[in-house]
């Protein structure tokens, strides 16, 4: 557990021994998540300013704050310390809350995380890509846990703030850490790599996610390449060789490279992929001149084979035996964001509601096609596609026409999906447009039947998990 003395030393290079007893229970950037003894970092964002929520953080129990200024929350009850100035000798008397005034709160959070990470000798695996980061991270962690004490980032704490918060939760003596790395712009993954110091880096794919911010798919590829570029010469870049843009990243890394995928030109590749429905997927895995192995995993859909191969590749370069790798693949805890849920009226919900891009939606539709039953797609808007917005929704609509028996399009952008499905020949009586998810819920309550398979998917901002919750009979996932 970090202390106030640690925080000040990390940010100023000075250690105030008297503050070693002031322990910090947790770090938070959302005032609602603060608890007794927390340190709240007030960040200025695009939509709001964390300084407006300092009072709320203190109400929730925070005792320490990193801020860039005093504001309307300031009063005379706490201690305010400008950490751009010498802090020794310690201010006296010391009263809670203690507010450290920094030039840049985000930079302070990142600097603190980098300082804390260096206290641990663990080897770090970084994971990035346009889609599939979280399930790949979870699967890698499951494999490495068969041999090493393994720490992983929780949920999707993968951003310029989320990953530092993950590192600040480090404790004990982990031997490996698996960290998800996301970006919104050029330079952000490079910064995360600078903080985390990965030795192994995995790139799952390059797709149009965040195209609205970065402008071109080439710039997205450039951003994803920052992880392999940061790896040391004795490290490993694990690259999806089936994705030509990811394969090209080999040219920018000084690390050793292993390609994985379904193409036999990769060092690690899979063949004979077959779906076992909601029971998972099985395939043969090939590695160099070794005898092919049969592998069955609990993950759903053909696209999950790439996930398994990425994790296996990490295991191979990190010294695991095949027995350990296969056991880890079979021990992945559930399907994470993609899960089968018991729905109303005897239907089965395929919950992939967390987020959506054209690539991930096509993959989910491909999974649905492998299953037996009437196929219903509840597809909502996909955000941050920029100039690819219309084309991305049209591609999804055409695939939906091939797979679905019923399409429920939710939101303004999803009208493009519906029109594209109609243009591709889908029966108009099977296509429903709904402006809001509440209207979709009302419709589905009337039309769902026993044996139906219902895929629910949309961008994070559409909060399609509300549809899942409304249509779920029991909160039980298979």
Coordinates of C-alpha atoms in Angstrom, one line a residue:
X1 CA 0.0 0.0 0.0
X2 CA 1.3 3.4 -1.0
X3 CA 1.7 6.2 1.5
X4 CA 1.7 10.0 1.3
X5 CA 5.5 9.8 1.6
X6 CA 5.6 7.6 -1.5
X7 CA 3.4 9.9 -3.5
X8 CA 5.5 13.0 -2.6
X9 CA 8.7 11.2 -3.3
X10 CA 7.5 10.0 -6.7
X11 CA 6.4 13.5 -7.7
X12 CA 9.2 15.6 -6.2
X13 CA 12.1 13.3 -5.5
X14 CA 11.9 14.3 -1.8
X15 CA 10.9 11.9 1.0
X16 CA 9.1 13.2 4.1
X17 CA 9.6 10.4 6.6
X18 CA 6.9 11.8 8.9
X19 CA 4.3 11.0 6.2
X20 CA 5.1 7.3 5.9
X21 CA 2.3 6.5 8.3
X22 CA -0.3 8.2 6.2
X23 CA -1.5 5.2 4.1
X24 CA -3.6 5.6 0.9
X25 CA -6.4 3.1 0.7
X26 CA -7.0 3.5 -3.1
X27 CA -6.7 5.9 -6.0
X28 CA -9.7 7.3 -7.9
X29 CA -10.5 9.7 -10.7
X30 CA -14.3 9.3 -10.3
X31 CA -15.5 10.9 -7.0
X32 CA -18.2 8.3 -6.7
X33 CA -15.6 5.5 -6.4
X34 CA -13.7 7.1 -3.6
X35 CA -13.8 5.5 -0.1
X36 CA -12.3 6.1 3.3
X37 CA -8.6 6.9 2.9
X38 CA -8.7 7.4 -0.9
X39 CA -6.6 9.8 -3.0
X40 CA -8.7 11.6 -5.6
X41 CA -7.0 12.9 -8.7
X42 CA -8.9 15.8 -10.2
X43 CA -8.5 15.6 -14.0
X44 CA -9.6 18.1 -16.6
X45 CA -11.5 16.2 -19.3
X46 CA -13.3 17.1 -22.6
X47 CA -16.7 17.0 -21.0
X48 CA -16.1 18.0 -17.4
X49 CA -13.5 19.1 -14.9
X50 CA -12.7 16.9 -11.9
X51 CA -12.0 19.9 -9.8
X52 CA -15.8 20.4 -9.6
X53 CA -16.1 17.0 -7.8
X54 CA -13.4 17.4 -5.2
X55 CA -16.0 18.2 -2.5
X56 CA -18.0 15.1 -3.5
X57 CA -14.8 12.9 -3.3
X58 CA -14.2 14.2 0.2
X59 CA -17.8 13.4 1.1
X60 CA -17.2 9.8 -0.1
X61 CA -14.2 9.5 2.2
X62 CA -11.2 10.7 0.2
X63 CA -8.5 12.2 2.5
X64 CA -5.9 13.1 -0.2
X65 CA -6.2 15.0 -3.4
X66 CA -4.0 15.8 -6.4
X67 CA -5.3 19.0 -8.1
X68 CA -4.0 21.7 -10.3
X69 CA -5.6 24.6 -8.4
X70 CA -7.8 25.5 -5.5
X71 CA -11.4 26.2 -6.3
X72 CA -14.9 26.6 -4.9
X73 CA -14.3 23.5 -2.8
X74 CA -11.3 25.1 -0.9
X75 CA -11.7 25.9 2.7
X76 CA -9.4 26.4 5.7
X77 CA -9.8 22.9 7.2
X78 CA -7.2 21.1 5.1
X79 CA -3.5 21.3 4.2
X80 CA -2.5 22.6 0.8
X81 CA 1.0 21.7 -0.5
X82 CA 2.5 23.1 -3.7
X83 CA 4.6 20.1 -4.8
X84 CA 6.4 22.3 -7.4
X85 CA 8.2 23.8 -4.3
X86 CA 10.4 22.1 -1.7
X87 CA 8.1 20.3 0.8
X88 CA 10.7 19.7 3.5
X89 CA 10.4 20.4 6.4
X90 CA 6.8 19.1 6.4
X91 CA 4.0 21.7 6.9
X92 CA 2.8 21.7 10.5
X93 CA 0.2 21.2 11.8
X94 CA -0.9 18.7 9.1
X95 CA -4.7 18.6 8.8
X96 CA -6.9 16.4 6.6
X97 CA -7.7 16.6 3.7
X98 CA -4.2 17.0 2.3
X99 CA -4.3 18.6 -1.2
X100 CA -1.2 18.4 -3.4
X101 CA -1.2 21.1 -6.0
X102 CA 0.5 19.9 -9.2
X103 CA 1.1 21.6 -12.5
X104 CA -0.7 18.8 -14.4
X105 CA -2.9 16.2 -12.6
X106 CA -2.8 13.6 -15.4
X107 CA 1.0 13.9 -15.7
X108 CA 1.3 13.5 -11.9
X109 CA -0.9 10.4 -12.0
X110 CA 1.2 8.9 -14.7
X111 CA 4.5 9.8 -13.1
X112 CA 3.3 8.2 -9.8
X113 CA 2.3 5.0 -11.6
X114 CA 5.7 4.8 -13.4
X115 CA 7.5 5.2 -10.1
X116 CA 5.4 2.5 -8.4
X117 CA 5.8 0.1 -11.3
X118 CA 9.6 0.3 -11.0
X119 CA 9.3 -1.1 -7.5
X120 CA 8.3 -4.5 -9.0
X121 CA 10.6 -6.9 -10.9
X122 CA 7.7 -8.5 -12.8
X123 CA 7.6 -9.0 -16.5
X124 CA 4.9 -7.0 -18.3
X125 CA 2.8 -8.1 -21.2
X126 CA 1.0 -5.3 -23.0
X127 CA -2.1 -5.9 -25.2
X128 CA -3.5 -3.5 -27.8
X129 CA -5.6 -3.6 -30.9
X130 CA -8.8 -2.2 -32.3
X131 CA -11.0 -5.0 -31.0
X132 CA -10.6 -7.9 -28.7
X133 CA -8.1 -6.4 -26.2
X134 CA -10.0 -7.4 -23.0
X135 CA -10.7 -11.0 -23.9
X136 CA -7.1 -11.4 -25.2
X137 CA -5.8 -9.9 -21.9
X138 CA -8.0 -12.2 -19.9
X139 CA -6.9 -15.3 -21.9
X140 CA -3.2 -14.5 -21.7
X141 CA -3.5 -14.0 -17.9
X142 CA -5.3 -17.4 -17.6
X143 CA -2.4 -19.1 -19.5
X144 CA 0.4 -17.3 -17.6
X145 CA -1.3 -18.1 -14.3
X146 CA -0.6 -21.8 -14.9
X147 CA 3.1 -21.1 -14.2
X148 CA 3.5 -17.6 -12.7
X149 CA 1.8 -15.3 -10.1
X150 CA 0.0 -13.1 -12.5
X151 CA -1.5 -9.7 -12.1
X152 CA -3.9 -8.3 -14.7
X153 CA -5.7 -5.0 -15.3
X154 CA -9.3 -5.2 -14.2
X155 CA -12.2 -4.6 -16.6
X156 CA -11.2 -2.1 -19.3
X157 CA -8.9 0.1 -17.3
X158 CA -6.7 0.6 -20.3
X159 CA -6.5 4.3 -21.0
X160 CA -4.1 7.1 -20.2
X161 CA -5.8 7.2 -16.7
X162 CA -7.1 3.7 -16.4
X163 CA -3.8 1.9 -16.9
X164 CA -1.9 4.1 -14.3
X165 CA -4.7 3.4 -11.8
X166 CA -4.2 -0.4 -12.5
X167 CA -0.5 -0.1 -11.8
X168 CA -1.2 1.8 -8.5
X169 CA -3.2 -1.3 -7.4
X170 CA -0.1 -3.5 -7.6
X171 CA 0.9 -5.2 -4.4
X172 CA 2.6 -8.4 -3.3
X173 CA 5.2 -10.1 -5.5
X174 CA 3.6 -10.8 -8.9
X175 CA 5.9 -12.4 -11.5
X176 CA 3.9 -11.3 -14.5
X177 CA 1.4 -8.5 -15.3
X178 CA -0.9 -8.4 -18.3
X179 CA -2.0 -4.9 -19.1
X180 CA -4.5 -3.7 -21.7
X181 CA -3.5 -0.5 -23.6
X182 CA -5.9 1.6 -25.5
X183 CA -5.6 5.0 -27.3
X184 CA -7.6 7.9 -28.7
X185 CA -4.7 9.5 -30.4
X186 CA -1.1 9.1 -31.6
X187 CA 1.4 9.0 -28.8
X188 CA -0.9 7.6 -26.0
X189 CA 0.2 4.0 -26.3
X190 CA 3.8 5.1 -26.4
X191 CA 3.2 6.9 -23.1
X192 CA 1.6 3.8 -21.6
X193 CA 4.5 1.7 -22.7
X194 CA 6.9 4.1 -21.2
X195 CA 5.1 3.8 -17.9
X196 CA 4.6 0.0 -17.9
X197 CA 7.8 -1.1 -19.5
X198 CA 6.5 -4.2 -21.2
X199 CA 8.8 -6.9 -22.5
X200 CA 6.1 -8.7 -24.5
X201 CA 3.6 -6.8 -26.7
X202 CA 0.5 -8.2 -28.4
X203 CA -1.3 -6.5 -31.3
X204 CA -4.7 -8.2 -32.1
X205 CA -5.8 -6.2 -35.2
X206 CA -6.1 -2.8 -36.8
X207 CA -9.7 -1.6 -37.6
X208 CA -11.7 1.6 -37.9
X209 CA -12.4 2.1 -34.2
X210 CA -11.5 5.7 -33.3
X211 CA -11.3 6.6 -37.0
X212 CA -13.3 9.8 -36.2
X213 CA -10.3 10.9 -34.0
X214 CA -7.4 9.7 -36.1
X215 CA -8.8 10.2 -39.5
X216 CA -7.3 7.3 -41.4
X217 CA -6.7 3.6 -40.9
X218 CA -3.0 4.2 -41.5
X219 CA -2.9 6.5 -38.5
X220 CA -4.7 3.9 -36.4
X221 CA -2.0 1.3 -37.4
X222 CA 0.7 3.8 -36.6
X223 CA -0.8 4.3 -33.1
X224 CA -1.0 0.5 -32.5
X225 CA 2.6 0.1 -33.6
X226 CA 3.8 2.2 -30.7
X227 CA 3.6 -0.9 -28.4
X228 CA 5.9 -3.1 -30.5
X229 CA 8.2 -0.1 -31.2
X230 CA 8.7 0.3 -27.4
X231 CA 9.7 -3.3 -26.7
X232 CA 13.3 -4.1 -25.9
X233 CA 15.6 -6.2 -28.2
X234 CA 15.2 -9.2 -26.0
X235 CA 11.4 -8.9 -25.9
X236 CA 8.7 -10.4 -28.1
X237 CA 6.2 -8.8 -30.4
X238 CA 3.2 -11.1 -30.8
X239 CA 1.4 -10.0 -34.0
X240 CA -1.8 -11.2 -35.8
X241 CA -0.2 -12.3 -39.0
X242 CA -3.6 -12.6 -40.7
X243 CA -4.0 -8.8 -40.5
X244 CA -1.7 -7.2 -43.2
X245 CA -1.5 -4.0 -41.3
X246 CA -0.5 -5.8 -38.1
X247 CA 2.0 -8.0 -40.0
X248 CA 3.7 -4.8 -41.4
X249 CA 4.4 -3.6 -37.8
X250 CA 7.3 -6.1 -37.7
X251 CA 9.4 -3.5 -39.4
X252 CA 9.2 -1.0 -36.5
X253 CA 10.2 -3.2 -33.6
X254 CA 13.6 -4.3 -32.5
X255 CA 12.1 -7.2 -30.5
X256 CA 11.8 -10.7 -31.7
X257 CA 8.5 -11.4 -33.6
X258 CA 6.0 -14.2 -33.6
X259 CA 3.1 -14.2 -36.0
X260 CA -0.1 -16.1 -35.2
X261 CA -3.3 -16.7 -37.1
X262 CA -5.2 -19.1 -39.4
X263 CA -2.8 -18.8 -42.3
X264 CA -0.1 -21.5 -42.4
X265 CA 2.5 -18.8 -43.1
X266 CA 2.4 -17.9 -39.5
X267 CA 4.7 -19.5 -37.0
X268 CA 1.7 -20.4 -34.8
X269 CA -1.5 -21.2 -36.7
X270 CA -4.8 -23.1 -36.4
X271 CA -6.7 -25.3 -38.7
X272 CA -9.9 -27.4 -38.7
X273 CA -11.8 -24.8 -36.7
X274 CA -15.2 -26.0 -35.6
X275 CA -17.9 -24.5 -33.4
X276 CA -19.4 -26.4 -30.5
X277 CA -22.2 -23.9 -30.2
X278 CA -22.5 -22.4 -26.8
X279 CA -20.0 -25.0 -25.5
X280 CA -17.1 -23.3 -27.2
X281 CA -14.8 -23.9 -30.1
X282 CA -12.2 -26.5 -31.1
X283 CA -9.4 -26.6 -33.6
X284 CA -5.9 -28.0 -34.3
X285 CA -2.9 -25.8 -33.5
X286 CA 0.3 -26.0 -35.4
X287 CA 3.7 -24.7 -34.2
X288 CA 6.9 -25.1 -36.1
X289 CA 7.6 -28.7 -36.8
X290 CA 5.8 -30.1 -33.8
X291 CA 2.9 -32.5 -34.1
X292 CA -0.5 -30.7 -34.4
X293 CA -2.5 -30.6 -31.1
X294 CA -6.3 -30.7 -30.7
X295 CA -7.5 -27.8 -28.5
X296 CA -11.0 -27.1 -27.2
X297 CA -11.7 -23.7 -25.6
X298 CA -14.8 -22.4 -23.8
X299 CA -14.7 -19.2 -25.9
X300 CA -17.5 -18.7 -28.4
X301 CA -17.1 -18.2 -32.2
X302 CA -14.5 -18.7 -34.8
X303 CA -12.9 -15.3 -34.1
X304 CA -12.0 -16.6 -30.6
X305 CA -9.4 -18.8 -32.1
X306 CA -7.2 -15.7 -32.7
X307 CA -7.6 -14.9 -29.0
X308 CA -6.4 -18.4 -28.0
X309 CA -3.5 -18.3 -30.4
X310 CA -2.3 -14.9 -29.1
X311 CA -2.4 -16.3 -25.5
X312 CA -0.6 -19.5 -26.6
X313 CA 2.1 -17.4 -28.4
X314 CA 2.7 -15.5 -25.2
X315 CA 2.9 -18.7 -23.2
X316 CA 5.4 -20.2 -25.7
X317 CA 7.8 -17.3 -25.7
X318 CA 7.5 -17.1 -21.9
X319 CA 8.6 -20.7 -21.3
X320 CA 5.3 -22.5 -20.7
X321 CA 4.8 -26.1 -21.8
X322 CA 1.9 -27.0 -24.1
X323 CA 0.2 -28.8 -21.2
X324 CA 0.2 -25.6 -19.2
X325 CA -0.9 -23.5 -22.1
X326 CA -3.9 -25.8 -23.0
X327 CA -4.9 -26.0 -19.4
X328 CA -4.9 -22.2 -19.2
X329 CA -6.9 -21.8 -22.3
X330 CA -9.5 -24.1 -20.9
X331 CA -9.6 -22.2 -17.6
X332 CA -10.5 -18.8 -19.1
X333 CA -13.2 -17.5 -16.7
X334 CA -16.3 -17.3 -18.8
X335 CA -16.7 -15.4 -22.1
X336 CA -16.4 -11.9 -20.5
X337 CA -18.4 -9.4 -22.5
X338 CA -19.8 -12.0 -24.8
X339 CA -22.0 -14.4 -22.8
X340 CA -25.1 -16.5 -23.2
X341 CA -27.9 -15.4 -20.9
X342 CA -31.3 -17.0 -20.2
X343 CA -33.8 -14.6 -21.7
X344 CA -37.6 -14.2 -21.3
X345 CA -40.0 -16.4 -23.2
X346 CA -37.5 -19.2 -23.5
X347 CA -35.0 -17.2 -25.6
X348 CA -31.2 -17.1 -25.2
X349 CA -29.5 -13.7 -25.2
X350 CA -26.1 -13.4 -26.7
X351 CA -24.8 -10.5 -24.6
X352 CA -22.1 -8.6 -26.5
X353 CA -23.5 -5.3 -25.4
X354 CA -20.3 -3.6 -24.1
X355 CA -19.1 -2.0 -27.3
X356 CA -19.3 -2.3 -31.1
X357 CA -17.3 -1.7 -34.2
X358 CA -17.9 -3.1 -37.7
X359 CA -15.2 -5.7 -37.2
X360 CA -16.5 -6.9 -33.8
X361 CA -20.2 -6.8 -35.0
X362 CA -19.4 -8.9 -38.0
X363 CA -17.6 -11.4 -35.8
X364 CA -20.6 -11.6 -33.5
X365 CA -22.9 -12.2 -36.4
X366 CA -20.6 -14.9 -37.7
X367 CA -20.9 -16.6 -34.2
X368 CA -24.7 -16.3 -34.3
X369 CA -24.7 -18.0 -37.8
X370 CA -23.0 -21.0 -36.2
X371 CA -25.8 -21.6 -33.7
X372 CA -29.1 -23.3 -34.1
X373 CA -32.4 -21.4 -33.6
X374 CA -34.2 -18.3 -34.9
X375 CA -31.6 -15.6 -35.1
X376 CA -32.5 -12.1 -34.0
X377 CA -30.1 -9.2 -34.0
X378 CA -30.6 -6.1 -31.8
X379 CA -28.0 -3.8 -33.3
X380 CA -27.4 -0.2 -32.2
X381 CA -25.4 2.7 -33.4
X382 CA -21.6 2.4 -33.7
X383 CA -19.7 5.5 -32.8
X384 CA -16.3 7.1 -33.6
X385 CA -16.1 5.8 -37.1
X386 CA -15.5 9.2 -38.8
X387 CA -15.6 9.0 -42.6
X388 CA -16.1 5.2 -42.3
X389 CA -19.5 5.7 -40.5
X390 CA -21.8 5.1 -43.4
X391 CA -19.8 2.3 -45.0
X392 CA -19.2 0.6 -41.6
X393 CA -22.9 0.5 -40.9
X394 CA -23.7 -0.7 -44.5
X395 CA -21.2 -3.6 -44.2
X396 CA -22.9 -4.7 -41.0
X397 CA -26.3 -4.4 -42.6
X398 CA -25.3 -6.6 -45.5
X399 CA -24.0 -9.3 -43.2
X400 CA -27.1 -9.0 -41.0
X401 CA -29.2 -9.8 -44.1
X402 CA -27.2 -13.0 -44.6
X403 CA -27.4 -14.2 -41.0
X404 CA -30.6 -12.8 -39.3
X405 CA -34.2 -13.9 -39.3
X406 CA -35.2 -10.7 -37.5
X407 CA -33.3 -7.3 -37.3
X408 CA -34.1 -4.7 -34.7
X409 CA -32.1 -1.5 -35.4
X410 CA -31.8 0.9 -32.5
X411 CA -30.7 4.5 -32.8
X412 CA -30.2 7.1 -35.6
X413 CA -27.1 5.5 -37.2
X414 CA -28.5 2.0 -37.1
X415 CA -31.1 3.1 -39.7
X416 CA -28.2 2.7 -42.2
X417 CA -27.8 -0.9 -41.0
X418 CA -31.5 -1.5 -41.6
X419 CA -31.6 0.1 -45.0
X420 CA -28.5 -1.9 -46.1
X421 CA -30.1 -5.1 -44.9
X422 CA -33.2 -4.3 -46.9
X423 CA -31.2 -3.5 -50.0
X424 CA -29.4 -6.8 -49.6
X425 CA -32.8 -8.6 -49.8
X426 CA -34.0 -8.9 -46.2
X427 CA -37.8 -9.1 -45.9
X428 CA -39.1 -5.8 -44.8
X429 CA -41.5 -7.5 -42.4
X430 CA -38.5 -8.8 -40.5
X431 CA -36.8 -5.4 -40.1
X432 CA -37.7 -3.1 -37.2
X433 CA -36.5 0.4 -36.6
X434 CA -36.6 1.8 -33.1
X435 CA -35.3 5.2 -32.1
X436 CA -34.6 4.2 -28.4
X437 CA -33.7 1.0 -26.7
X438 CA -36.8 1.2 -24.5
X439 CA -38.9 0.9 -27.6
X440 CA -36.8 -2.1 -28.7
X441 CA -37.3 -3.7 -25.3
X442 CA -41.1 -3.4 -25.6
X443 CA -41.0 -4.9 -29.1
X444 CA -38.8 -7.8 -28.0
X445 CA -41.0 -8.7 -25.1
X446 CA -43.8 -9.3 -27.6
X447 CA -41.8 -11.2 -30.3
X448 CA -39.4 -13.4 -28.5
X449 CA -40.1 -17.1 -28.6
X450 CA -38.6 -20.3 -27.1
X451 CA -35.4 -21.3 -28.9
X452 CA -34.7 -17.7 -30.2
X453 CA -31.1 -16.6 -30.2
X454 CA -30.8 -12.8 -29.6
X455 CA -27.6 -11.0 -30.3
X456 CA -27.5 -7.6 -28.5
X457 CA -24.7 -5.2 -29.5
X458 CA -24.0 -1.5 -29.8
X459 CA -21.4 1.1 -28.9
X460 CA -20.7 1.9 -25.3
X461 CA -22.6 5.1 -25.5
X462 CA -25.8 3.2 -26.4
X463 CA -25.7 1.3 -23.1
X464 CA -27.2 -1.8 -24.6
X465 CA -26.6 -3.7 -21.4
X466 CA -30.0 -2.2 -20.3
X467 CA -31.7 -4.3 -23.0
X468 CA -29.9 -7.4 -21.7
X469 CA -31.0 -6.6 -18.1
X470 CA -34.6 -6.0 -19.2
X471 CA -34.9 -9.3 -21.1
X472 CA -32.9 -11.5 -18.7
X473 CA -34.8 -14.1 -16.6
X474 CA -31.9 -14.9 -14.2
X475 CA -28.5 -13.3 -13.8
X476 CA -26.8 -16.5 -14.7
X477 CA -24.3 -16.8 -17.5
X478 CA -23.2 -20.1 -19.1

